Amino acid sequence: MQEAALYSPELPRSASAEQPSPPRPAALSAIIGRIEEAIEHETAGIRGNPDFDIKASNARKSRHLYELNRAIKGLPQAEVLNEHREALTRLRGKLADNEKALRAHLNAVTEVAGLIRDAIQKADADGTYSVNEFGAGRAA
């Protein structure tokens, strides 16, 4: 019975519990800094570590993006841009480098996949039943 007396759902919540305080500029700077670190880590990993876990890196970037979106929600966009212009410019450059590394990685993966596909096709086709053996594609 004493436990029931301690629990009282009708107690009013404090005003600070109902509405979170808007993010401080320092908090937004910290979030941008974490995003920069994640991007730098991914770029370096893609360029230098064949065992780099891209899936885990994408999950980390998604969490940071979610955190950033929550932090800037309700803030005037012009104010955010003005206060964090330098950090956002720096982040944009790191994102451009990251995009180059991702494109190079994707191109390499595509090329390797093509080589493997071609090798499998050559191994499977001994020429006995190929379309080319029956004259398909030849001019009549």
Short mmCIF file of N, CA, C and O in Angstrom, two decimals:
data_model
loop_
_atom_site.label_atom_id
_atom_site.label_comp_id
_atom_site.label_asym_id
_atom_site.label_seq_id
_atom_site.Cartn_x
_atom_site.Cartn_y
_atom_site.Cartn_z
N MET A 1 0.80 -1.20 0.00
CA MET A 1 0.00 0.00 0.00
C MET A 1 0.85 1.27 0.00
O MET A 1 0.45 2.25 -0.56
N GLN A 2 2.01 1.20 0.62
CA GLN A 2 2.85 2.38 0.67
C GLN A 2 3.35 2.75 -0.73
O GLN A 2 3.51 3.91 -1.03
N GLU A 3 3.59 1.75 -1.58
CA GLU A 3 4.05 2.03 -2.94
C GLU A 3 3.00 2.82 -3.71
O GLU A 3 3.33 3.72 -4.45
N ALA A 4 1.74 2.49 -3.53
CA ALA A 4 0.66 3.19 -4.21
C ALA A 4 0.59 4.64 -3.77
O ALA A 4 0.27 5.53 -4.55
N ALA A 5 0.91 4.89 -2.53
CA ALA A 5 0.87 6.26 -2.02
C ALA A 5 2.01 7.10 -2.62
O ALA A 5 1.87 8.30 -2.78
N LEU A 6 3.13 6.45 -2.96
CA LEU A 6 4.25 7.18 -3.53
C LEU A 6 4.02 7.55 -4.99
O LEU A 6 4.53 8.54 -5.48
N TYR A 7 3.24 6.77 -5.68
CA TYR A 7 2.98 7.01 -7.10
C TYR A 7 1.75 7.89 -7.24
O TYR A 7 0.68 7.56 -6.76
N SER A 8 1.90 8.99 -7.87
CA SER A 8 0.77 9.89 -8.06
C SER A 8 0.85 10.51 -9.45
O SER A 8 1.56 11.49 -9.66
N PRO A 9 0.14 9.93 -10.45
CA PRO A 9 0.24 10.44 -11.81
C PRO A 9 -0.37 11.83 -11.97
O PRO A 9 -0.16 12.49 -12.96
N GLU A 10 -1.13 12.30 -11.00
CA GLU A 10 -1.77 13.60 -11.12
C GLU A 10 -0.85 14.75 -10.75
O GLU A 10 -1.22 15.90 -10.88
N LEU A 11 0.38 14.47 -10.29
CA LEU A 11 1.28 15.54 -9.92
C LEU A 11 1.64 16.34 -11.16
O LEU A 11 1.93 15.78 -12.22
N PRO A 12 1.60 17.67 -11.06
CA PRO A 12 1.92 18.49 -12.24
C PRO A 12 3.40 18.39 -12.58
O PRO A 12 4.24 18.28 -11.71
N ARG A 13 3.67 18.41 -13.86
CA ARG A 13 5.05 18.41 -14.33
C ARG A 13 5.61 19.82 -14.24
O ARG A 13 4.89 20.80 -14.38
N SER A 14 6.89 19.90 -14.10
CA SER A 14 7.52 21.22 -14.10
C SER A 14 7.54 21.75 -15.52
O SER A 14 7.52 21.00 -16.49
N ALA A 15 7.61 23.04 -15.68
CA ALA A 15 7.60 23.66 -17.01
C ALA A 15 8.81 23.24 -17.83
O ALA A 15 8.72 23.07 -19.04
N SER A 16 9.94 23.03 -17.18
CA SER A 16 11.13 22.65 -17.92
C SER A 16 11.04 21.23 -18.47
O SER A 16 11.65 20.91 -19.46
N ALA A 17 10.27 20.36 -17.83
CA ALA A 17 10.12 18.99 -18.31
C ALA A 17 9.20 18.93 -19.52
O ALA A 17 9.31 18.05 -20.34
N GLU A 18 8.26 19.88 -19.62
CA GLU A 18 7.31 19.84 -20.72
C GLU A 18 7.91 20.36 -22.02
O GLU A 18 7.69 19.81 -23.07
N GLN A 19 8.68 21.43 -21.95
CA GLN A 19 9.26 22.00 -23.15
C GLN A 19 10.77 22.06 -23.00
O GLN A 19 11.28 22.75 -22.12
N PRO A 20 11.48 21.33 -23.87
CA PRO A 20 12.94 21.38 -23.78
C PRO A 20 13.44 22.77 -24.14
O PRO A 20 12.85 23.47 -24.96
N SER A 21 14.51 23.15 -23.51
CA SER A 21 15.08 24.46 -23.80
C SER A 21 15.71 24.42 -25.19
O SER A 21 16.18 23.39 -25.65
N PRO A 22 15.69 25.55 -25.90
CA PRO A 22 16.29 25.56 -27.23
C PRO A 22 17.79 25.29 -27.13
O PRO A 22 18.42 25.61 -26.14
N PRO A 23 18.35 24.67 -28.16
CA PRO A 23 19.78 24.33 -28.11
C PRO A 23 20.64 25.58 -28.05
O PRO A 23 20.34 26.58 -28.68
N ARG A 24 21.67 25.51 -27.27
CA ARG A 24 22.63 26.61 -27.19
C ARG A 24 23.55 26.54 -28.40
O ARG A 24 23.78 25.47 -28.95
N PRO A 25 24.10 27.67 -28.80
CA PRO A 25 25.04 27.65 -29.95
C PRO A 25 26.19 26.68 -29.74
O PRO A 25 26.65 26.05 -30.68
N ALA A 26 26.65 26.54 -28.50
CA ALA A 26 27.75 25.62 -28.23
C ALA A 26 27.33 24.19 -28.52
O ALA A 26 28.13 23.39 -29.02
N ALA A 27 26.08 23.84 -28.20
CA ALA A 27 25.59 22.49 -28.46
C ALA A 27 25.55 22.23 -29.97
O ALA A 27 25.92 21.15 -30.43
N LEU A 28 25.11 23.20 -30.72
CA LEU A 28 25.06 23.05 -32.17
C LEU A 28 26.47 22.93 -32.75
O LEU A 28 26.71 22.12 -33.64
N SER A 29 27.39 23.69 -32.21
CA SER A 29 28.79 23.58 -32.64
C SER A 29 29.35 22.20 -32.36
O SER A 29 30.09 21.64 -33.17
N ALA A 30 28.98 21.64 -31.20
CA ALA A 30 29.46 20.31 -30.85
C ALA A 30 28.89 19.26 -31.80
O ALA A 30 29.60 18.34 -32.21
N ILE A 31 27.63 19.41 -32.17
CA ILE A 31 27.01 18.46 -33.11
C ILE A 31 27.71 18.54 -34.46
O ILE A 31 28.05 17.52 -35.06
N ILE A 32 27.94 19.74 -34.94
CA ILE A 32 28.63 19.92 -36.22
C ILE A 32 30.03 19.32 -36.14
O ILE A 32 30.49 18.66 -37.08
N GLY A 33 30.69 19.50 -35.02
CA GLY A 33 32.02 18.91 -34.83
C GLY A 33 31.99 17.40 -34.88
O GLY A 33 32.87 16.77 -35.50
N ARG A 34 30.97 16.78 -34.28
CA ARG A 34 30.85 15.32 -34.33
C ARG A 34 30.59 14.83 -35.75
O ARG A 34 31.11 13.80 -36.17
N ILE A 35 29.80 15.60 -36.49
CA ILE A 35 29.53 15.23 -37.89
C ILE A 35 30.83 15.31 -38.69
O ILE A 35 31.14 14.40 -39.48
N GLU A 36 31.60 16.36 -38.48
CA GLU A 36 32.89 16.49 -39.17
C GLU A 36 33.79 15.31 -38.87
O GLU A 36 34.42 14.75 -39.78
N GLU A 37 33.88 14.92 -37.61
CA GLU A 37 34.73 13.79 -37.22
C GLU A 37 34.26 12.50 -37.90
O GLU A 37 35.09 11.72 -38.39
N ALA A 38 32.94 12.29 -37.93
CA ALA A 38 32.41 11.08 -38.56
C ALA A 38 32.73 11.06 -40.05
O ALA A 38 33.11 10.02 -40.61
N ILE A 39 32.60 12.21 -40.71
CA ILE A 39 32.88 12.31 -42.14
C ILE A 39 34.37 12.07 -42.41
O ILE A 39 34.74 11.33 -43.32
N GLU A 40 35.22 12.69 -41.60
CA GLU A 40 36.68 12.50 -41.75
C GLU A 40 37.05 11.03 -41.56
O GLU A 40 37.85 10.48 -42.31
N HIS A 41 36.47 10.41 -40.55
CA HIS A 41 36.75 9.00 -40.25
C HIS A 41 36.32 8.12 -41.42
O HIS A 41 37.04 7.21 -41.84
N GLU A 42 35.14 8.38 -41.95
CA GLU A 42 34.66 7.58 -43.08
C GLU A 42 35.53 7.78 -44.31
O GLU A 42 35.91 6.80 -44.98
N THR A 43 35.87 9.01 -44.62
CA THR A 43 36.70 9.29 -45.79
C THR A 43 38.05 8.58 -45.69
O THR A 43 38.50 7.93 -46.64
N ALA A 44 38.68 8.69 -44.53
CA ALA A 44 39.97 8.02 -44.32
C ALA A 44 39.80 6.50 -44.39
O ALA A 44 40.65 5.81 -44.97
N GLY A 45 38.73 5.99 -43.83
CA GLY A 45 38.49 4.54 -43.85
C GLY A 45 38.28 4.01 -45.25
O GLY A 45 38.81 2.97 -45.62
N ILE A 46 37.51 4.73 -46.03
CA ILE A 46 37.25 4.30 -47.42
C ILE A 46 38.54 4.32 -48.23
O ILE A 46 38.80 3.42 -49.02
N ARG A 47 39.35 5.34 -48.02
CA ARG A 47 40.58 5.48 -48.79
C ARG A 47 41.68 4.52 -48.36
O ARG A 47 42.51 4.15 -49.18
N GLY A 48 41.70 4.12 -47.09
CA GLY A 48 42.86 3.37 -46.63
C GLY A 48 42.61 2.05 -45.95
O GLY A 48 43.57 1.37 -45.60
N ASN A 49 41.36 1.66 -45.74
CA ASN A 49 41.09 0.43 -45.01
C ASN A 49 40.10 -0.43 -45.79
O ASN A 49 38.91 -0.13 -45.82
N PRO A 50 40.57 -1.50 -46.41
CA PRO A 50 39.66 -2.34 -47.19
C PRO A 50 38.58 -3.01 -46.35
O PRO A 50 37.55 -3.43 -46.87
N ASP A 51 38.79 -3.09 -45.04
CA ASP A 51 37.80 -3.71 -44.16
C ASP A 51 36.91 -2.68 -43.47
O ASP A 51 36.21 -3.01 -42.50
N PHE A 52 36.92 -1.44 -43.94
CA PHE A 52 36.13 -0.38 -43.30
C PHE A 52 34.65 -0.74 -43.35
O PHE A 52 34.13 -1.17 -44.38
N ASP A 53 33.95 -0.53 -42.24
CA ASP A 53 32.53 -0.87 -42.11
C ASP A 53 31.68 0.33 -42.53
O ASP A 53 31.37 1.21 -41.73
N ILE A 54 31.30 0.35 -43.79
CA ILE A 54 30.51 1.46 -44.33
C ILE A 54 29.11 1.48 -43.71
O ILE A 54 28.56 2.55 -43.43
N LYS A 55 28.55 0.31 -43.46
CA LYS A 55 27.21 0.24 -42.87
C LYS A 55 27.19 0.90 -41.50
O LYS A 55 26.29 1.69 -41.19
N ALA A 56 28.17 0.62 -40.67
CA ALA A 56 28.23 1.24 -39.34
C ALA A 56 28.47 2.74 -39.46
O ALA A 56 27.90 3.53 -38.70
N SER A 57 29.28 3.14 -40.43
CA SER A 57 29.54 4.56 -40.64
C SER A 57 28.27 5.28 -41.08
O SER A 57 27.98 6.39 -40.62
N ASN A 58 27.48 4.67 -41.95
CA ASN A 58 26.22 5.26 -42.37
C ASN A 58 25.26 5.41 -41.20
O ASN A 58 24.56 6.41 -41.09
N ALA A 59 25.22 4.42 -40.34
CA ALA A 59 24.35 4.49 -39.15
C ALA A 59 24.79 5.64 -38.26
O ALA A 59 23.95 6.40 -37.75
N ARG A 60 26.09 5.80 -38.09
CA ARG A 60 26.62 6.89 -37.27
C ARG A 60 26.25 8.25 -37.88
O ARG A 60 25.80 9.16 -37.19
N LYS A 61 26.42 8.38 -39.19
CA LYS A 61 26.07 9.64 -39.85
C LYS A 61 24.57 9.93 -39.74
O LYS A 61 24.17 11.07 -39.54
N SER A 62 23.75 8.89 -39.84
CA SER A 62 22.31 9.08 -39.71
C SER A 62 21.93 9.57 -38.32
O SER A 62 21.07 10.45 -38.17
N ARG A 63 22.57 9.02 -37.30
CA ARG A 63 22.31 9.48 -35.93
C ARG A 63 22.69 10.95 -35.77
O ARG A 63 21.97 11.73 -35.16
N HIS A 64 23.84 11.31 -36.32
CA HIS A 64 24.29 12.71 -36.22
C HIS A 64 23.34 13.64 -36.97
O HIS A 64 23.05 14.75 -36.50
N LEU A 65 22.87 13.22 -38.13
CA LEU A 65 21.94 14.04 -38.90
C LEU A 65 20.63 14.22 -38.15
O LEU A 65 20.08 15.32 -38.09
N TYR A 66 20.15 13.16 -37.53
CA TYR A 66 18.93 13.24 -36.71
C TYR A 66 19.14 14.23 -35.57
O TYR A 66 18.29 15.08 -35.30
N GLU A 67 20.28 14.13 -34.92
CA GLU A 67 20.60 15.01 -33.80
C GLU A 67 20.67 16.47 -34.28
O GLU A 67 20.16 17.38 -33.61
N LEU A 68 21.28 16.70 -35.43
CA LEU A 68 21.36 18.04 -35.98
C LEU A 68 19.97 18.59 -36.31
O LEU A 68 19.66 19.74 -35.99
N ASN A 69 19.15 17.77 -36.93
CA ASN A 69 17.79 18.21 -37.27
C ASN A 69 16.99 18.58 -36.03
O ASN A 69 16.25 19.56 -36.02
N ARG A 70 17.14 17.80 -34.98
CA ARG A 70 16.44 18.12 -33.72
C ARG A 70 16.98 19.41 -33.11
O ARG A 70 16.22 20.20 -32.57
N ALA A 71 18.28 19.62 -33.21
CA ALA A 71 18.89 20.80 -32.60
C ALA A 71 18.47 22.09 -33.31
O ALA A 71 18.32 23.13 -32.65
N ILE A 72 18.31 22.04 -34.62
CA ILE A 72 17.99 23.27 -35.34
C ILE A 72 16.49 23.48 -35.53
O ILE A 72 16.08 24.53 -36.00
N LYS A 73 15.70 22.49 -35.13
CA LYS A 73 14.25 22.61 -35.28
C LYS A 73 13.75 23.82 -34.49
O LYS A 73 14.04 23.97 -33.31
N GLY A 74 13.04 24.68 -35.14
CA GLY A 74 12.47 25.85 -34.50
C GLY A 74 13.40 27.04 -34.43
O GLY A 74 12.98 28.12 -34.01
N LEU A 75 14.64 26.88 -34.82
CA LEU A 75 15.57 28.01 -34.81
C LEU A 75 15.48 28.74 -36.14
O LEU A 75 15.31 28.11 -37.19
N PRO A 76 15.63 30.04 -36.13
CA PRO A 76 15.64 30.78 -37.40
C PRO A 76 16.84 30.36 -38.24
O PRO A 76 17.97 30.38 -37.77
N GLN A 77 16.57 29.98 -39.47
CA GLN A 77 17.63 29.48 -40.36
C GLN A 77 18.73 30.51 -40.56
O GLN A 77 19.92 30.16 -40.55
N ALA A 78 18.37 31.75 -40.74
CA ALA A 78 19.38 32.79 -40.96
C ALA A 78 20.30 32.91 -39.75
O ALA A 78 21.51 33.09 -39.91
N GLU A 79 19.74 32.79 -38.57
CA GLU A 79 20.56 32.88 -37.35
C GLU A 79 21.54 31.72 -37.27
O GLU A 79 22.72 31.91 -36.96
N VAL A 80 21.07 30.51 -37.58
CA VAL A 80 21.94 29.33 -37.55
C VAL A 80 23.06 29.49 -38.57
O VAL A 80 24.23 29.24 -38.27
N LEU A 81 22.72 29.93 -39.77
CA LEU A 81 23.74 30.11 -40.82
C LEU A 81 24.76 31.17 -40.43
O LEU A 81 25.96 30.98 -40.65
N ASN A 82 24.31 32.25 -39.87
CA ASN A 82 25.24 33.32 -39.49
C ASN A 82 26.16 32.90 -38.36
O ASN A 82 27.35 33.18 -38.39
N GLU A 83 25.62 32.24 -37.35
CA GLU A 83 26.42 31.86 -36.19
C GLU A 83 27.40 30.72 -36.49
O GLU A 83 28.42 30.60 -35.83
N HIS A 84 27.06 29.88 -37.46
CA HIS A 84 27.86 28.68 -37.71
C HIS A 84 28.39 28.62 -39.15
O HIS A 84 28.73 27.55 -39.64
N ARG A 85 28.48 29.76 -39.78
CA ARG A 85 28.89 29.82 -41.19
C ARG A 85 30.25 29.14 -41.41
O ARG A 85 30.41 28.34 -42.33
N GLU A 86 31.22 29.44 -40.59
CA GLU A 86 32.56 28.88 -40.77
C GLU A 86 32.55 27.36 -40.62
O GLU A 86 33.13 26.65 -41.44
N ALA A 87 31.88 26.87 -39.59
CA ALA A 87 31.82 25.43 -39.36
C ALA A 87 31.07 24.73 -40.49
O ALA A 87 31.47 23.65 -40.94
N LEU A 88 29.99 25.34 -40.96
CA LEU A 88 29.21 24.72 -42.04
C LEU A 88 29.98 24.74 -43.36
O LEU A 88 29.91 23.79 -44.14
N THR A 89 30.76 25.78 -43.59
CA THR A 89 31.60 25.84 -44.80
C THR A 89 32.67 24.75 -44.73
O THR A 89 32.93 24.06 -45.73
N ARG A 90 33.28 24.60 -43.57
CA ARG A 90 34.30 23.55 -43.38
C ARG A 90 33.67 22.17 -43.57
O ARG A 90 34.24 21.31 -44.25
N LEU A 91 32.47 21.98 -43.03
CA LEU A 91 31.76 20.70 -43.17
C LEU A 91 31.44 20.42 -44.64
O LEU A 91 31.59 19.30 -45.11
N ARG A 92 31.04 21.45 -45.36
CA ARG A 92 30.72 21.28 -46.78
C ARG A 92 31.94 20.77 -47.55
O ARG A 92 31.83 19.90 -48.41
N GLY A 93 33.11 21.30 -47.26
CA GLY A 93 34.34 20.85 -47.91
C GLY A 93 34.65 19.40 -47.58
O GLY A 93 35.04 18.62 -48.46
N LYS A 94 34.45 19.02 -46.33
CA LYS A 94 34.70 17.64 -45.93
C LYS A 94 33.70 16.69 -46.57
O LYS A 94 34.03 15.56 -46.94
N LEU A 95 32.47 17.17 -46.72
CA LEU A 95 31.45 16.35 -47.40
C LEU A 95 31.80 16.17 -48.88
O LEU A 95 31.57 15.09 -49.44
N ALA A 96 32.36 17.19 -49.51
CA ALA A 96 32.78 17.07 -50.91
C ALA A 96 33.89 16.04 -51.05
O ALA A 96 33.87 15.21 -51.97
N ASP A 97 34.87 16.07 -50.14
CA ASP A 97 35.95 15.07 -50.16
C ASP A 97 35.38 13.67 -49.93
O ASP A 97 35.80 12.71 -50.57
N ASN A 98 34.43 13.57 -49.01
CA ASN A 98 33.81 12.29 -48.70
C ASN A 98 33.05 11.76 -49.92
O ASN A 98 33.13 10.57 -50.24
N GLU A 99 32.36 12.65 -50.62
CA GLU A 99 31.62 12.24 -51.82
C GLU A 99 32.58 11.69 -52.87
O GLU A 99 32.30 10.67 -53.52
N LYS A 100 33.72 12.34 -53.05
CA LYS A 100 34.72 11.86 -54.02
C LYS A 100 35.21 10.46 -53.64
O LYS A 100 35.34 9.58 -54.50
N ALA A 101 35.47 10.26 -52.36
CA ALA A 101 35.95 8.95 -51.90
C ALA A 101 34.86 7.89 -52.09
O ALA A 101 35.15 6.77 -52.53
N LEU A 102 33.62 8.24 -51.78
CA LEU A 102 32.51 7.29 -51.96
C LEU A 102 32.31 6.94 -53.43
O LEU A 102 32.08 5.78 -53.78
N ARG A 103 32.38 7.94 -54.30
CA ARG A 103 32.23 7.68 -55.74
C ARG A 103 33.35 6.78 -56.26
O ARG A 103 33.10 5.86 -57.04
N ALA A 104 34.57 7.04 -55.84
CA ALA A 104 35.69 6.20 -56.27
C ALA A 104 35.50 4.78 -55.77
O ALA A 104 35.74 3.81 -56.50
N HIS A 105 35.05 4.64 -54.52
CA HIS A 105 34.81 3.31 -53.96
C HIS A 105 33.70 2.59 -54.72
O HIS A 105 33.85 1.41 -55.07
N LEU A 106 32.63 3.30 -55.00
CA LEU A 106 31.52 2.70 -55.74
C LEU A 106 31.94 2.30 -57.15
O LEU A 106 31.58 1.23 -57.64
N ASN A 107 32.73 3.14 -57.80
CA ASN A 107 33.22 2.80 -59.14
C ASN A 107 34.10 1.56 -59.10
O ASN A 107 34.02 0.70 -59.99
N ALA A 108 34.94 1.46 -58.08
CA ALA A 108 35.81 0.29 -57.94
C ALA A 108 34.98 -0.96 -57.70
O ALA A 108 35.23 -2.02 -58.29
N VAL A 109 33.97 -0.86 -56.85
CA VAL A 109 33.11 -2.01 -56.57
C VAL A 109 32.37 -2.43 -57.84
O VAL A 109 32.26 -3.62 -58.14
N THR A 110 31.88 -1.46 -58.59
CA THR A 110 31.18 -1.76 -59.84
C THR A 110 32.10 -2.45 -60.84
O THR A 110 31.70 -3.42 -61.51
N GLU A 111 33.34 -1.98 -60.93
CA GLU A 111 34.30 -2.58 -61.85
C GLU A 111 34.63 -4.02 -61.44
O GLU A 111 34.66 -4.93 -62.28
N VAL A 112 34.85 -4.24 -60.17
CA VAL A 112 35.15 -5.60 -59.68
C VAL A 112 33.95 -6.51 -59.91
O VAL A 112 34.12 -7.66 -60.35
N ALA A 113 32.76 -6.00 -59.65
CA ALA A 113 31.56 -6.82 -59.88
C ALA A 113 31.44 -7.19 -61.36
O ALA A 113 31.06 -8.33 -61.69
N GLY A 114 31.76 -6.27 -62.24
CA GLY A 114 31.73 -6.56 -63.68
C GLY A 114 32.75 -7.62 -64.06
O GLY A 114 32.46 -8.52 -64.87
N LEU A 115 33.94 -7.55 -63.50
CA LEU A 115 34.96 -8.56 -63.78
C LEU A 115 34.51 -9.95 -63.30
O LEU A 115 34.70 -10.95 -64.00
N ILE A 116 33.93 -9.98 -62.12
CA ILE A 116 33.44 -11.26 -61.59
C ILE A 116 32.30 -11.80 -62.45
O ILE A 116 32.26 -12.99 -62.77
N ARG A 117 31.37 -10.92 -62.85
CA ARG A 117 30.27 -11.33 -63.72
C ARG A 117 30.79 -11.92 -65.02
O ARG A 117 30.36 -12.99 -65.48
N ASP A 118 31.76 -11.24 -65.63
CA ASP A 118 32.34 -11.71 -66.89
C ASP A 118 33.03 -13.07 -66.71
O ASP A 118 32.90 -13.96 -67.56
N ALA A 119 33.75 -13.23 -65.60
CA ALA A 119 34.44 -14.50 -65.34
C ALA A 119 33.44 -15.64 -65.16
O ALA A 119 33.65 -16.75 -65.66
N ILE A 120 32.34 -15.35 -64.48
CA ILE A 120 31.30 -16.38 -64.27
C ILE A 120 30.66 -16.74 -65.61
O ILE A 120 30.44 -17.92 -65.90
N GLN A 121 30.37 -15.75 -66.43
CA GLN A 121 29.77 -16.02 -67.73
C GLN A 121 30.70 -16.84 -68.62
O GLN A 121 30.26 -17.75 -69.31
N LYS A 122 31.98 -16.53 -68.60
CA LYS A 122 32.93 -17.30 -69.39
C LYS A 122 33.05 -18.74 -68.88
O LYS A 122 33.17 -19.68 -69.66
N ALA A 123 33.01 -18.90 -67.59
CA ALA A 123 33.12 -20.25 -67.02
C ALA A 123 31.87 -21.07 -67.32
O ALA A 123 31.96 -22.28 -67.55
N ASP A 124 30.69 -20.42 -67.33
CA ASP A 124 29.44 -21.13 -67.58
C ASP A 124 29.24 -21.45 -69.06
O ASP A 124 28.59 -22.43 -69.41
N ALA A 125 29.77 -20.64 -69.92
CA ALA A 125 29.54 -20.81 -71.36
C ALA A 125 30.73 -21.52 -72.00
O ALA A 125 31.79 -20.96 -72.17
N ASP A 126 30.52 -22.77 -72.33
CA ASP A 126 31.60 -23.50 -73.02
C ASP A 126 31.42 -23.42 -74.53
O ASP A 126 32.17 -24.02 -75.29
N GLY A 127 30.39 -22.69 -74.99
CA GLY A 127 30.18 -22.48 -76.41
C GLY A 127 29.20 -23.45 -77.03
O GLY A 127 28.74 -23.25 -78.14
N THR A 128 28.83 -24.52 -76.33
CA THR A 128 27.95 -25.53 -76.90
C THR A 128 26.55 -25.00 -77.15
O THR A 128 25.97 -25.24 -78.20
N TYR A 129 26.00 -24.30 -76.17
CA TYR A 129 24.62 -23.85 -76.30
C TYR A 129 24.49 -22.34 -76.30
O TYR A 129 23.44 -21.81 -76.00
N SER A 130 25.50 -21.64 -76.65
CA SER A 130 25.42 -20.18 -76.64
C SER A 130 24.61 -19.67 -77.81
O SER A 130 24.51 -20.33 -78.85
N VAL A 131 24.04 -18.53 -77.68
CA VAL A 131 23.21 -17.93 -78.74
C VAL A 131 24.05 -17.70 -79.99
O VAL A 131 23.56 -17.90 -81.11
N ASN A 132 25.27 -17.32 -79.84
CA ASN A 132 26.13 -17.04 -80.99
C ASN A 132 26.39 -18.30 -81.84
O ASN A 132 26.61 -18.20 -83.04
N GLU A 133 26.35 -19.46 -81.24
CA GLU A 133 26.59 -20.70 -82.00
C GLU A 133 25.44 -21.03 -82.94
O GLU A 133 25.60 -21.77 -83.88
N PHE A 134 24.24 -20.49 -82.69
CA PHE A 134 23.10 -20.80 -83.53
C PHE A 134 22.79 -19.72 -84.55
O PHE A 134 21.75 -19.70 -85.16
N GLY A 135 23.67 -18.77 -84.69
CA GLY A 135 23.51 -17.76 -85.72
C GLY A 135 22.68 -16.56 -85.31
O GLY A 135 22.43 -15.69 -86.14
N ALA A 136 22.22 -16.48 -84.07
CA ALA A 136 21.46 -15.31 -83.65
C ALA A 136 22.41 -14.12 -83.66
O ALA A 136 23.54 -14.21 -83.23
N GLY A 137 21.93 -13.04 -84.17
CA GLY A 137 22.74 -11.83 -84.20
C GLY A 137 23.55 -11.71 -85.48
O GLY A 137 24.15 -10.69 -85.75
N ARG A 138 23.58 -12.77 -86.32
CA ARG A 138 24.29 -12.69 -87.58
C ARG A 138 23.39 -12.05 -88.62
O ARG A 138 22.19 -12.23 -88.62
N ALA A 139 23.99 -11.34 -89.52
CA ALA A 139 23.21 -10.71 -90.61
C ALA A 139 22.76 -11.78 -91.59
O ALA A 139 23.54 -12.66 -91.96
N ALA A 140 21.51 -11.71 -92.02
CA ALA A 140 20.98 -12.72 -92.94
C ALA A 140 21.25 -12.39 -94.38
O ALA A 140 21.47 -11.36 -94.83
#
